[in-house]
Amino acid sequence: MRQYTSDTLVAVYPFTRQPEDEEVIIGHPETDLFLVLPSDAVEILDYLAVGKTVGETQLIYQEKYGELPDIEDLLNILEGKGFVKRLLQDQANFSHAVIKATFAPPTTKAAKVRYNFANFPQSLAQKLFSRPVLLGCAVLVSLALLAIAFDPALIPSWEAYFFPENTTLMILVLAVLDCVILFLHEMAHLVAARAQGVSCRMGISNRMWMLVAETDMTGIWGIPRNQRYLPFLAGSLLDTVSAAILTLVFLAQKHGWIFMPPVVFQLGHALLLNYLLGLLWQCYFFMRTDYYYVIANFFRCKSLMKDTEVFVRNQLARVIRRVRKVEQSHIPARERRIIRLYAILWLVGRTAALGSLILITLPLMWHYCVKLFAVLSAGFQANPYAFIDAMLLILLVCIPYTLGFGLWIRSFYTKER
């Protein structure tokens, strides 16, 4: 039975729209729900929104494009997403404006999203990411790069992570500082998004088996494409500027312009190495890092990672018949070319990551687990310091890795569903 007949009226809930070439991103920012539709499909929604029936809308479309559209499937999908609502017969006497104002989008399917720091003033966010501030950041980074060019020894080596004295205390302090740095990194994304009028929320997620903090900026798809780069890069920008400041401080200390206590100097070197490794991590484009989103946005790919995973799965389906092939002909030819190229990077990166997991991470974790079991079995009285070290190792290493593995395995189950 057809739900949308020719005389059906449709309530269209207000939505944002953002043109993207020949498509339009429509969305409900309050529920973080965005869809990509052809521009002519959005025209259909506009006709329905002003009170045209389904039949009248089809005739208008036919006059403009020379074909009669079957829009029932479109409306069924949009109704399921909370963008439209079919009006019943006893609602026909109401004006369309009253009906649209009366009905609200269904909260059961698209519940209102709670944002972190939603009250952060947009005006303050715009000042923090204003042109003068960004110019000052560029000057600091340029000075740091110039200092490194003249004195490459300013870049710390692996020895920055080696603490010969007060090892446990130093590692614990470094872990606390890492948490602060991570929070500030995500906060930079959030504030930069607020500067563009977008609300975000922070959370915990995973990149393969690695536990990470992330800022959900889904609402960013509702703003123009060229305004998305700063929110995407804000975290890396803060890390780069922080690393530049530390580099200049160490340059000043090396020339005797300032004095730092040995403990502060050692922790500072470890933090600088953390920043540099964090920036290197963002270059792992085969995962959803900050730079990945920049690349996807630059090439105008709506869902580069997901489409690439489907593409790789389709190639596997050619060899293994049990693997179900998913049609991708609806993706524009330009995006399909990008997906094919990105698939190579995806495969190489994932293979290297899995290789490091099997050859390095898992054997290392196994040996640490054996050692932890022996220490914990002996008890606190046998060796108090070793027992405390073991507990700290569980807190700082084992628990994050376990949570990361759990989320990673759970993601496979979710995708299969």
Tab-separated table of C-alpha atoms in Angstrom:
chain	number	residue	atom	x	y	z
A	1	MET	CA	0.000	0.000	0.000
A	2	ARG	CA	1.364	3.390	-0.996
A	3	GLN	CA	1.798	5.759	1.932
A	4	TYR	CA	2.425	8.857	-0.195
A	5	THR	CA	-0.369	9.176	-2.756
A	6	SER	CA	-0.763	12.077	-5.165
A	7	ASP	CA	-3.084	14.010	-2.802
A	8	THR	CA	-0.899	13.542	0.287
A	9	LEU	CA	0.300	16.643	2.128
A	10	VAL	CA	3.714	16.454	3.789
A	11	ALA	CA	5.039	18.407	6.758
A	12	VAL	CA	8.703	19.288	6.166
A	13	TYR	CA	10.610	20.170	9.308
A	14	PRO	CA	12.978	23.166	9.020
A	15	PHE	CA	16.501	22.107	8.058
A	16	THR	CA	19.826	23.730	7.291
A	17	ARG	CA	21.249	23.468	3.799
A	18	GLN	CA	24.802	23.723	2.542
A	19	PRO	CA	25.459	23.492	-1.239
A	20	GLU	CA	28.267	21.101	-2.251
A	21	ASP	CA	28.802	21.221	-6.034
A	22	GLU	CA	25.680	19.568	-7.513
A	23	GLU	CA	24.523	18.268	-4.133
A	24	VAL	CA	23.193	19.816	-0.953
A	25	ILE	CA	23.916	18.815	2.649
A	26	ILE	CA	20.703	19.152	4.649
A	27	GLY	CA	20.720	18.784	8.395
A	28	HIS	CA	19.231	19.092	11.830
A	29	PRO	CA	22.085	20.578	13.935
A	30	GLU	CA	20.120	19.979	17.156
A	31	THR	CA	20.252	16.215	16.522
A	32	ASP	CA	23.595	16.115	14.659
A	33	LEU	CA	21.897	14.503	11.648
A	34	PHE	CA	23.035	15.457	8.147
A	35	LEU	CA	22.194	13.958	4.755
A	36	VAL	CA	23.554	14.567	1.261
A	37	LEU	CA	20.862	14.954	-1.402
A	38	PRO	CA	20.861	15.945	-5.078
A	39	SER	CA	19.818	19.564	-5.530
A	40	ASP	CA	16.623	18.531	-7.333
A	41	ALA	CA	15.590	16.398	-4.336
A	42	VAL	CA	15.895	19.482	-2.113
A	43	GLU	CA	13.676	21.337	-4.594
A	44	ILE	CA	11.045	18.646	-4.046
A	45	LEU	CA	11.218	19.277	-0.282
A	46	ASP	CA	10.816	23.010	-0.868
A	47	TYR	CA	7.652	22.461	-2.931
A	48	LEU	CA	6.223	20.190	-0.260
A	49	ALA	CA	7.175	22.666	2.474
A	50	VAL	CA	4.988	25.415	1.006
A	51	GLY	CA	1.923	23.138	0.998
A	52	LYS	CA	2.052	21.428	-2.398
A	53	THR	CA	0.707	17.890	-2.493
A	54	VAL	CA	2.858	15.011	-3.670
A	55	GLY	CA	1.018	15.008	-7.034
A	56	GLU	CA	1.418	18.764	-7.520
A	57	THR	CA	5.108	18.493	-6.699
A	58	GLN	CA	5.571	15.708	-9.234
A	59	LEU	CA	3.899	17.795	-11.967
A	60	ILE	CA	6.084	20.836	-11.181
A	61	TYR	CA	9.170	18.624	-11.308
A	62	GLN	CA	8.025	17.090	-14.619
A	63	GLU	CA	7.529	20.508	-16.195
A	64	LYS	CA	11.056	21.567	-15.167
A	65	TYR	CA	13.053	18.358	-15.809
A	66	GLY	CA	10.904	16.502	-18.342
A	67	GLU	CA	10.298	13.381	-16.243
A	68	LEU	CA	7.808	12.327	-13.592
A	69	PRO	CA	9.649	11.441	-10.353
A	70	ASP	CA	8.624	8.609	-8.052
A	71	ILE	CA	9.355	10.331	-4.757
A	72	GLU	CA	7.811	7.822	-2.342
A	73	ASP	CA	11.133	6.088	-1.593
A	74	LEU	CA	12.774	9.459	-0.954
A	75	LEU	CA	10.023	10.520	1.434
A	76	ASN	CA	10.058	7.177	3.266
A	77	ILE	CA	13.789	7.560	3.912
A	78	LEU	CA	13.439	11.178	4.988
A	79	GLU	CA	10.539	10.308	7.281
A	80	GLY	CA	12.666	7.650	8.946
A	81	LYS	CA	15.378	10.269	9.515
A	82	GLY	CA	12.930	12.796	10.949
A	83	PHE	CA	12.946	15.322	8.098
A	84	VAL	CA	9.332	14.905	6.921
A	85	LYS	CA	6.010	13.611	8.228
A	86	ARG	CA	3.043	12.326	6.198
A	87	LEU	CA	-0.140	14.170	7.162
A	88	LEU	CA	-3.259	12.159	7.888
A	89	GLN	CA	-6.658	12.783	6.269
A	90	ASP	CA	-8.120	14.514	9.319
A	91	GLN	CA	-5.287	17.051	9.241
A	92	ALA	CA	-6.229	18.330	5.760
A	93	ASN	CA	-8.370	21.165	7.140
A	94	PHE	CA	-5.402	22.751	8.905
A	95	SER	CA	-3.177	25.217	7.086
A	96	HIS	CA	0.218	23.826	6.197
A	97	ALA	CA	1.990	26.500	8.253
A	98	VAL	CA	0.028	25.523	11.365
A	99	ILE	CA	0.729	21.840	10.787
A	100	LYS	CA	4.461	22.450	10.368
A	101	ALA	CA	4.568	24.488	13.566
A	102	THR	CA	2.533	21.894	15.481
A	103	PHE	CA	4.619	18.810	14.753
A	104	ALA	CA	8.151	18.378	16.078
A	105	PRO	CA	10.776	15.955	14.712
A	106	PRO	CA	10.495	12.538	16.398
A	107	THR	CA	12.868	12.380	19.356
A	108	THR	CA	12.844	8.592	19.402
A	109	LYS	CA	14.815	8.363	16.179
A	110	ALA	CA	16.945	11.479	16.451
A	111	ALA	CA	17.267	12.487	20.080
A	112	LYS	CA	18.553	15.948	20.914
A	113	VAL	CA	22.337	15.949	21.262
A	114	ARG	CA	24.036	17.194	24.394
A	115	TYR	CA	27.083	19.325	23.643
A	116	ASN	CA	30.123	19.983	25.826
A	117	PHE	CA	30.870	23.633	26.638
A	118	ALA	CA	27.775	24.638	24.615
A	119	ASN	CA	27.767	27.990	26.448
A	120	PHE	CA	31.306	28.883	25.365
A	121	PRO	CA	30.882	32.414	23.924
A	122	GLN	CA	31.189	32.474	20.154
A	123	SER	CA	32.654	35.980	20.294
A	124	LEU	CA	35.478	34.796	22.568
A	125	ALA	CA	36.089	31.796	20.322
A	126	GLN	CA	36.389	34.106	17.313
A	127	LYS	CA	38.923	36.269	19.163
A	128	LEU	CA	41.011	33.228	20.132
A	129	PHE	CA	41.168	32.174	16.466
A	130	SER	CA	41.324	35.638	14.949
A	131	ARG	CA	43.811	36.621	12.230
A	132	PRO	CA	46.189	38.459	14.607
A	133	VAL	CA	46.345	35.382	16.873
A	134	LEU	CA	46.942	33.060	13.920
A	135	LEU	CA	49.629	35.414	12.607
A	136	GLY	CA	51.338	35.364	16.010
A	137	CYS	CA	51.238	31.547	15.954
A	138	ALA	CA	52.832	31.556	12.493
A	139	VAL	CA	55.644	33.801	13.764
A	140	LEU	CA	56.371	31.521	16.742
A	141	VAL	CA	56.442	28.391	14.567
A	142	SER	CA	58.699	30.111	12.011
A	143	LEU	CA	61.157	31.171	14.729
A	144	ALA	CA	61.221	27.619	16.128
A	145	LEU	CA	61.862	26.113	12.695
A	146	LEU	CA	64.652	28.628	12.141
A	147	ALA	CA	66.203	27.684	15.500
A	148	ILE	CA	66.043	23.978	14.638
A	149	ALA	CA	67.610	24.628	11.229
A	150	PHE	CA	70.636	26.218	12.949
A	151	ASP	CA	70.699	23.744	15.859
A	152	PRO	CA	69.067	20.366	15.072
A	153	ALA	CA	70.076	19.121	18.534
A	154	LEU	CA	67.089	21.041	19.914
A	155	ILE	CA	64.906	18.148	18.737
A	156	PRO	CA	64.817	15.604	21.602
A	157	SER	CA	65.730	11.956	21.043
A	158	TRP	CA	64.185	8.865	22.614
A	159	GLU	CA	66.322	9.533	25.690
A	160	ALA	CA	63.824	12.226	26.662
A	161	TYR	CA	61.545	9.390	27.809
A	162	PHE	CA	64.258	7.827	29.982
A	163	PHE	CA	64.133	8.882	33.631
A	164	PRO	CA	67.129	7.444	35.562
A	165	GLU	CA	65.904	8.900	38.886
A	166	ASN	CA	62.430	8.988	40.448
A	167	THR	CA	61.226	6.923	37.508
A	168	THR	CA	57.756	6.081	38.777
A	169	LEU	CA	57.002	9.635	39.933
A	170	MET	CA	58.266	11.161	36.685
A	171	ILE	CA	56.197	8.786	34.541
A	172	LEU	CA	53.123	9.540	36.632
A	173	VAL	CA	53.634	13.318	36.322
A	174	LEU	CA	54.192	12.948	32.568
A	175	ALA	CA	50.983	10.917	32.272
A	176	VAL	CA	49.021	13.649	34.072
A	177	LEU	CA	50.526	16.313	31.809
A	178	ASP	CA	49.653	14.179	28.771
A	179	CYS	CA	46.009	14.141	29.877
A	180	VAL	CA	46.050	17.937	30.173
A	181	ILE	CA	47.624	18.259	26.709
A	182	LEU	CA	45.072	15.881	25.234
A	183	PHE	CA	42.208	17.860	26.763
A	184	LEU	CA	43.606	21.136	25.411
A	185	HIS	CA	44.029	19.567	21.953
A	186	GLU	CA	40.376	18.549	21.839
A	187	MET	CA	39.322	21.836	23.405
A	188	ALA	CA	41.057	23.662	20.554
A	189	HIS	CA	38.888	21.757	18.051
A	190	LEU	CA	35.785	22.624	20.054
A	191	VAL	CA	36.601	26.341	20.399
A	192	ALA	CA	37.512	26.665	16.701
A	193	ALA	CA	34.197	25.047	15.804
A	194	ARG	CA	32.359	27.403	18.170
A	195	ALA	CA	34.031	30.297	16.328
A	196	GLN	CA	32.142	29.075	13.240
A	197	GLY	CA	28.888	28.745	15.187
A	198	VAL	CA	29.074	24.934	15.476
A	199	SER	CA	28.502	23.106	18.770
A	200	CYS	CA	30.555	19.985	19.523
A	201	ARG	CA	31.018	17.348	22.177
A	202	MET	CA	34.039	15.478	23.495
A	203	GLY	CA	34.229	11.751	23.984
A	204	ILE	CA	36.378	8.631	24.024
A	205	SER	CA	36.785	6.494	20.919
A	206	ASN	CA	39.372	4.237	19.279
A	207	ARG	CA	41.619	4.171	16.238
A	208	MET	CA	41.933	0.454	15.572
A	209	TRP	CA	43.064	-0.878	18.997
A	210	MET	CA	44.354	2.493	20.276
A	211	LEU	CA	42.207	4.406	22.750
A	212	VAL	CA	41.854	8.096	21.822
A	213	ALA	CA	39.934	11.181	22.869
A	214	GLU	CA	38.002	12.906	20.110
A	215	THR	CA	35.744	15.878	19.475
A	216	ASP	CA	32.573	15.090	17.559
A	217	MET	CA	32.145	17.956	15.078
A	218	THR	CA	29.327	16.460	13.004
A	219	GLY	CA	27.622	19.841	12.845
A	220	ILE	CA	30.555	21.194	10.838
A	221	TRP	CA	28.989	19.726	7.679
A	222	GLY	CA	26.388	22.466	7.934
A	223	ILE	CA	28.913	25.264	7.209
A	224	PRO	CA	30.743	26.105	3.950
A	225	ARG	CA	33.588	23.772	2.993
A	226	ASN	CA	36.357	26.403	3.231
A	227	GLN	CA	35.328	27.236	6.820
A	228	ARG	CA	35.920	23.668	8.042
A	229	TYR	CA	39.730	23.630	7.808
A	230	LEU	CA	40.468	25.649	10.943
A	231	PRO	CA	38.287	23.473	13.253
A	232	PHE	CA	39.889	20.365	11.717
A	233	LEU	CA	43.437	21.699	12.233
A	234	ALA	CA	42.927	23.577	15.517
A	235	GLY	CA	44.234	20.746	17.720
A	236	SER	CA	47.354	20.254	15.619
A	237	LEU	CA	47.838	24.008	15.484
A	238	LEU	CA	47.830	24.219	19.285
A	239	ASP	CA	50.279	21.295	19.514
A	240	THR	CA	52.577	22.877	16.921
A	241	VAL	CA	52.595	26.255	18.684
A	242	SER	CA	53.199	24.572	22.061
A	243	ALA	CA	56.106	22.599	20.582
A	244	ALA	CA	57.484	25.815	19.072
A	245	ILE	CA	57.339	27.610	22.431
A	246	LEU	CA	59.131	24.727	24.163
A	247	THR	CA	61.789	24.710	21.429
A	248	LEU	CA	62.425	28.442	21.867
A	249	VAL	CA	62.567	28.010	25.664
A	250	PHE	CA	65.206	25.270	25.303
A	251	LEU	CA	67.134	27.502	22.896
A	252	ALA	CA	67.121	30.268	25.514
A	253	GLN	CA	68.204	27.811	28.217
A	254	LYS	CA	71.006	26.452	26.047
A	255	HIS	CA	72.450	29.943	25.550
A	256	GLY	CA	72.123	30.803	29.236
A	257	TRP	CA	69.375	33.391	28.787
A	258	ILE	CA	67.137	31.566	31.262
A	259	PHE	CA	67.622	28.843	33.864
A	260	MET	CA	65.490	25.718	34.298
A	261	PRO	CA	65.793	23.182	37.128
A	262	PRO	CA	66.934	19.742	35.874
A	263	VAL	CA	63.555	18.134	36.639
A	264	VAL	CA	61.656	20.806	34.684
A	265	PHE	CA	64.141	20.529	31.813
A	266	GLN	CA	63.717	16.741	31.684
A	267	LEU	CA	59.917	16.892	31.762
A	268	GLY	CA	59.939	19.659	29.167
A	269	HIS	CA	62.025	17.531	26.792
A	270	ALA	CA	59.628	14.624	27.261
A	271	LEU	CA	56.652	16.908	26.558
A	272	LEU	CA	58.312	18.267	23.404
A	273	LEU	CA	58.890	14.719	22.177
A	274	ASN	CA	55.225	13.972	22.955
A	275	TYR	CA	54.112	16.921	20.848
A	276	LEU	CA	56.306	15.888	17.914
A	277	LEU	CA	55.124	12.268	18.039
A	278	GLY	CA	51.537	13.501	18.292
A	279	LEU	CA	51.971	15.553	15.114
A	280	LEU	CA	53.478	12.491	13.435
A	281	TRP	CA	50.433	10.471	14.543
A	282	GLN	CA	48.178	12.934	12.701
A	283	CYS	CA	49.982	11.910	9.474
A	284	TYR	CA	48.568	8.379	9.761
A	285	PHE	CA	45.979	9.125	7.073
A	286	PHE	CA	44.746	5.522	7.033
A	287	MET	CA	42.893	6.325	10.265
A	288	ARG	CA	40.503	9.148	11.097
A	289	THR	CA	43.096	11.678	12.251
A	290	ASP	CA	42.851	15.469	11.979
A	291	TYR	CA	44.733	15.484	8.676
A	292	TYR	CA	42.492	12.745	7.282
A	293	TYR	CA	39.481	15.031	7.629
A	294	VAL	CA	41.409	17.825	5.923
A	295	ILE	CA	42.166	15.532	2.963
A	296	ALA	CA	38.581	14.278	2.745
A	297	ASN	CA	37.272	17.842	2.850
A	298	PHE	CA	39.796	19.054	0.247
A	299	PHE	CA	38.801	16.350	-2.231
A	300	ARG	CA	35.102	16.842	-1.375
A	301	CYS	CA	34.603	13.238	-0.292
A	302	LYS	CA	31.482	12.815	1.821
A	303	SER	CA	32.569	9.579	3.545
A	304	LEU	CA	36.070	8.713	2.352
A	305	MET	CA	36.917	6.140	5.035
A	306	LYS	CA	33.635	4.232	4.884
A	307	ASP	CA	33.518	4.278	1.076
A	308	THR	CA	37.117	3.031	0.945
A	309	GLU	CA	36.354	0.166	3.322
A	310	VAL	CA	33.396	-0.793	1.116
A	311	PHE	CA	35.606	-0.546	-1.989
A	312	VAL	CA	38.235	-2.862	-0.452
A	313	ARG	CA	35.480	-5.254	0.602
A	314	ASN	CA	34.141	-5.268	-2.964
A	315	GLN	CA	37.586	-6.184	-4.299
A	316	LEU	CA	37.689	-9.032	-1.786
A	317	ALA	CA	34.252	-10.155	-2.998
A	318	ARG	CA	35.790	-10.901	-6.401
A	319	VAL	CA	37.892	-13.626	-4.787
A	320	ILE	CA	35.681	-14.777	-1.919
A	321	ARG	CA	32.093	-15.362	-2.995
A	322	ARG	CA	30.788	-15.335	0.574
A	323	VAL	CA	31.630	-11.625	0.826
A	324	ARG	CA	28.639	-9.545	-0.229
A	325	LYS	CA	29.337	-6.840	-2.796
A	326	VAL	CA	27.897	-3.368	-2.157
A	327	GLU	CA	26.926	-1.131	-5.079
A	328	GLN	CA	28.917	2.121	-5.295
A	329	SER	CA	27.763	3.423	-8.663
A	330	HIS	CA	25.921	6.288	-6.939
A	331	ILE	CA	29.270	7.805	-5.876
A	332	PRO	CA	30.463	10.477	-8.344
A	333	ALA	CA	33.270	9.371	-10.684
A	334	ARG	CA	35.656	11.970	-9.224
A	335	GLU	CA	35.179	10.594	-5.709
A	336	ARG	CA	35.593	7.007	-6.925
A	337	ARG	CA	39.032	7.914	-8.330
A	338	ILE	CA	40.061	9.376	-4.978
A	339	ILE	CA	38.745	6.277	-3.198
A	340	ARG	CA	40.833	3.968	-5.399
A	341	LEU	CA	43.993	5.954	-4.646
A	342	TYR	CA	43.220	6.226	-0.955
A	343	ALA	CA	42.575	2.469	-0.802
A	344	ILE	CA	46.295	1.880	-1.502
A	345	LEU	CA	47.304	4.100	1.429
A	346	TRP	CA	44.603	2.471	3.572
A	347	LEU	CA	45.887	-1.040	2.845
A	348	VAL	CA	49.574	-0.167	3.322
A	349	GLY	CA	48.909	1.729	6.534
A	350	ARG	CA	46.617	-0.901	8.037
A	351	THR	CA	49.057	-3.667	7.106
A	352	ALA	CA	51.955	-1.826	8.756
A	353	ALA	CA	49.854	-1.106	11.847
A	354	LEU	CA	48.766	-4.735	12.176
A	355	GLY	CA	52.374	-5.818	11.666
A	356	SER	CA	53.511	-3.627	14.554
A	357	LEU	CA	50.636	-5.002	16.647
A	358	ILE	CA	51.601	-8.634	16.028
A	359	LEU	CA	55.380	-8.230	16.088
A	360	ILE	CA	55.808	-5.562	18.772
A	361	THR	CA	52.753	-4.603	20.824
A	362	LEU	CA	51.286	-8.028	21.606
A	363	PRO	CA	54.634	-9.703	22.528
A	364	LEU	CA	55.522	-6.691	24.676
A	365	MET	CA	52.126	-6.764	26.396
A	366	TRP	CA	52.450	-10.515	26.999
A	367	HIS	CA	55.857	-10.154	28.686
A	368	TYR	CA	54.571	-7.291	30.829
A	369	CYS	CA	51.511	-9.351	31.816
A	370	VAL	CA	53.729	-12.263	32.864
A	371	LYS	CA	55.853	-9.906	34.942
A	372	LEU	CA	52.778	-8.233	36.440
A	373	PHE	CA	51.280	-11.590	37.388
A	374	ALA	CA	54.475	-12.611	39.170
A	375	VAL	CA	54.724	-9.320	41.079
A	376	LEU	CA	51.055	-9.246	42.073
A	377	SER	CA	51.150	-12.894	43.120
A	378	ALA	CA	54.076	-12.198	45.449
A	379	GLY	CA	52.083	-9.411	47.114
A	380	PHE	CA	52.913	-5.973	48.452
A	381	GLN	CA	55.045	-7.188	51.343
A	382	ALA	CA	57.508	-9.044	49.101
A	383	ASN	CA	58.575	-5.919	47.197
A	384	PRO	CA	56.547	-2.748	47.843
A	385	TYR	CA	58.238	-0.683	45.129
A	386	ALA	CA	57.785	-3.385	42.479
A	387	PHE	CA	54.143	-3.769	43.528
A	388	ILE	CA	53.492	-0.012	43.161
A	389	ASP	CA	55.253	-0.026	39.777
A	390	ALA	CA	53.026	-2.889	38.675
A	391	MET	CA	49.858	-1.075	39.731
A	392	LEU	CA	50.946	2.066	37.884
A	393	LEU	CA	51.703	0.019	34.771
A	394	ILE	CA	48.210	-1.470	34.916
A	395	LEU	CA	46.699	2.008	35.323
A	396	LEU	CA	48.726	3.792	32.644
A	397	VAL	CA	49.206	1.050	30.034
A	398	CYS	CA	47.123	-2.090	30.501
A	399	ILE	CA	43.729	-0.460	31.119
A	400	PRO	CA	43.921	1.957	28.124
A	401	TYR	CA	45.054	-0.854	25.803
A	402	THR	CA	42.326	-3.168	27.082
A	403	LEU	CA	39.646	-0.517	26.529
A	404	GLY	CA	41.066	0.220	23.078
A	405	PHE	CA	40.988	-3.443	22.080
A	406	GLY	CA	37.461	-3.745	23.440
A	407	LEU	CA	36.171	-0.797	21.409
A	408	TRP	CA	37.982	-2.079	18.320
A	409	ILE	CA	36.439	-5.541	18.571
A	410	ARG	CA	33.046	-3.992	19.331
A	411	SER	CA	33.292	-1.907	16.139
A	412	PHE	CA	33.476	-5.094	14.035
A	413	TYR	CA	30.305	-6.375	15.688
A	414	THR	CA	28.571	-3.025	15.116
A	415	LYS	CA	29.556	-2.946	11.430
A	416	GLU	CA	28.360	-6.510	10.929
A	417	ARG	CA	24.977	-5.605	12.409
